[in-house]
CSV table of C-alpha atoms in Angstrom, one decimal:
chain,number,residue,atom,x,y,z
Z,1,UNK,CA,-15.1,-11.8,3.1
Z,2,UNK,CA,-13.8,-12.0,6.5
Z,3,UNK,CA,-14.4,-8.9,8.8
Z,4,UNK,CA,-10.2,-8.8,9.2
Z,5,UNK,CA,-10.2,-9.0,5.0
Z,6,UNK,CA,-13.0,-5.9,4.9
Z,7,UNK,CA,-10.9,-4.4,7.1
Z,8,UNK,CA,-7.6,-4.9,4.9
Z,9,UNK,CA,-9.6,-4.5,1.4
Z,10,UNK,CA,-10.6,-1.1,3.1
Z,11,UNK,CA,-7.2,0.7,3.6
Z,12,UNK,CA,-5.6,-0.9,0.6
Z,13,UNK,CA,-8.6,1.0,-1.2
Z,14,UNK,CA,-7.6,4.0,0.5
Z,15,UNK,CA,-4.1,3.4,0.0
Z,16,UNK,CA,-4.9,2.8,-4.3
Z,17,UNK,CA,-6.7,6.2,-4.3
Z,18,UNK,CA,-4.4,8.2,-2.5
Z,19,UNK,CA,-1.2,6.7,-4.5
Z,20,UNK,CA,-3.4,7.1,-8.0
Z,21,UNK,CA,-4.0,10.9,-6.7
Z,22,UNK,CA,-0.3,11.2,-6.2
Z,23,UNK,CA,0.5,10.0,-9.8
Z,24,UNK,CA,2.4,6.8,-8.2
Z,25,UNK,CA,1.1,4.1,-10.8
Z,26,UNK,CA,3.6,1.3,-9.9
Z,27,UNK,CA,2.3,1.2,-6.3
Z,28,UNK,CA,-1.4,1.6,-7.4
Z,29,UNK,CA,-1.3,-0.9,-9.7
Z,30,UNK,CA,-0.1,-3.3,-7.2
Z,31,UNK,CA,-2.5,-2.7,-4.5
Z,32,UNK,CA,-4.9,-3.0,-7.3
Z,33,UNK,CA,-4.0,-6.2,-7.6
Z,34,UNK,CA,-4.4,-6.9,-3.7
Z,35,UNK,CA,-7.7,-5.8,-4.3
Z,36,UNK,CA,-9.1,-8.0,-6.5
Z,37,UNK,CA,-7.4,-10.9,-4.6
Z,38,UNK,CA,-9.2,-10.2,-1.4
Z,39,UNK,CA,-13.1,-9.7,-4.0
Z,40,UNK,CA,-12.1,-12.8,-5.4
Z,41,UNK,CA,-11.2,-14.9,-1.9
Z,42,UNK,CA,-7.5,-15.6,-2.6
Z,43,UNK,CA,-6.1,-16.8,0.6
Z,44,UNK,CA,-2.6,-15.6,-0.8
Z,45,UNK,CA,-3.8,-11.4,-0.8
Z,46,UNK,CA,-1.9,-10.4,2.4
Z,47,UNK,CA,1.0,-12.4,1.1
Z,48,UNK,CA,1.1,-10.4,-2.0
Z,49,UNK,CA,0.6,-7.2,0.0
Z,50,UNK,CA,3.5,-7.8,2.2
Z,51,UNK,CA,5.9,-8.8,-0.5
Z,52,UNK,CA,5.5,-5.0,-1.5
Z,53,UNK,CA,7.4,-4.4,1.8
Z,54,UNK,CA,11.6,-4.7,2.7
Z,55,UNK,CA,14.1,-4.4,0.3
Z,56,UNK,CA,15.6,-1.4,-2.0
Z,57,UNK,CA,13.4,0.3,-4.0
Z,58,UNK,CA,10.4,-1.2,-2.1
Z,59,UNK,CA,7.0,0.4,-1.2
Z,60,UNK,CA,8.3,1.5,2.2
Z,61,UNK,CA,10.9,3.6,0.3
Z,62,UNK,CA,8.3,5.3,-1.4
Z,63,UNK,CA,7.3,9.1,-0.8
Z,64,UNK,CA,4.9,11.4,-2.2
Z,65,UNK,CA,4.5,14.3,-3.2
Z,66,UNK,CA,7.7,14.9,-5.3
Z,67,UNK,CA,8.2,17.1,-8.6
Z,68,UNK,CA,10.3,17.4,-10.9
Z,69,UNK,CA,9.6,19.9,-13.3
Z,70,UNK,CA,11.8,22.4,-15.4
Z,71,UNK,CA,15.3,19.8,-14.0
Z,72,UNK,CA,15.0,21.1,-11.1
Z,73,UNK,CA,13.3,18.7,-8.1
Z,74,UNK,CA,11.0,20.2,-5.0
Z,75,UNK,CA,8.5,19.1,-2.7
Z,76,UNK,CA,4.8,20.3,-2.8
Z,77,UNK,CA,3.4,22.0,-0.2
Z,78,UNK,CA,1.2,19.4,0.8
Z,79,UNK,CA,3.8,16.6,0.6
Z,80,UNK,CA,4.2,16.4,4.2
Z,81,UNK,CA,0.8,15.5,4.9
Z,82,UNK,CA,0.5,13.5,2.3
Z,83,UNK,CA,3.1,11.9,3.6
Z,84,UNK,CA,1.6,11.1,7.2
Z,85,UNK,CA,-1.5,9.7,5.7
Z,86,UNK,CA,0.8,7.8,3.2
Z,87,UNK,CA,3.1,6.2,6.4
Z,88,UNK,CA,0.0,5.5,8.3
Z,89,UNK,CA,-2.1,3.7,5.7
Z,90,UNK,CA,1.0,1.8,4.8
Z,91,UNK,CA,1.5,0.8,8.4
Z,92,UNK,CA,-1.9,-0.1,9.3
Z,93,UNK,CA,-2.2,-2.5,5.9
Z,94,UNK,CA,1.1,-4.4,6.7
Z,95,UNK,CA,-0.2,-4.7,10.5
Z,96,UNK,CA,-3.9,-6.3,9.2
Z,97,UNK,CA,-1.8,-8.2,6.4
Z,98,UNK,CA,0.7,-9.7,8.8
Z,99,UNK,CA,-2.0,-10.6,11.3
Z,100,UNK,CA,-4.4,-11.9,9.1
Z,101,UNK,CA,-1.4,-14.3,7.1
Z,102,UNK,CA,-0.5,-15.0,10.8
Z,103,UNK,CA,-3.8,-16.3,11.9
Z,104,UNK,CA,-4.1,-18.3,9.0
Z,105,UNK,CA,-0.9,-20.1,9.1
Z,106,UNK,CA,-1.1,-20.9,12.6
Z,107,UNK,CA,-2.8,-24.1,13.7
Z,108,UNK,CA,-6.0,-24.1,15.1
């Protein structure tokens, strides 16, 4: 494994553990997935990272931290910094992703 796909395996760990920890399953499950594409050497991981990105409903909609309990919605107390380390795991794996799909699809 590449050190830039270490790198990128790395926070989309940390980003799997902190979702899982957060109850977000749909999310987790998908950077699972990432996961085992960078172990297994599919040049297609950052690709499938990045598709989690833009659009309605997409990972960078997503916040943490939220419950709803008794019908009535509220923010934990730590939501906020869950939040921050949510934003800047999310931003530093579509930075790696992007620059690592980038380097391959450009001609050496």
């Amino acid at each position: 494994m590449s050190n830039a796909n270490r790198a990128l395996h790395a926070v989309v760990s940390d980003l799997e553990a902190l979702l899982r920890g957060d109850g977000e399953n749909h999310w987790a499950d998908w950077m699972q997935r990432v996961i085992i594409q960078l172990e297994q050497g599919d040049p297609s991981a950052p690709e499938s990272l990045l598709r989690a990105y833009g659009g309605m409903g997409s990972f960078n909609d997503l916040a943490l931290g939220q419950d709803y309990s008794s019908g009535h919605f509220q923010w934990r107390a730590d939501a906020g910094e869950l939040n921050e380390r949510l934003d800047a795991l999310r931003g530093r794996a579509w930075e790696l992703a992007r620059a690592i799909r980038d380097a391959t699809a450009s001609p050496h």
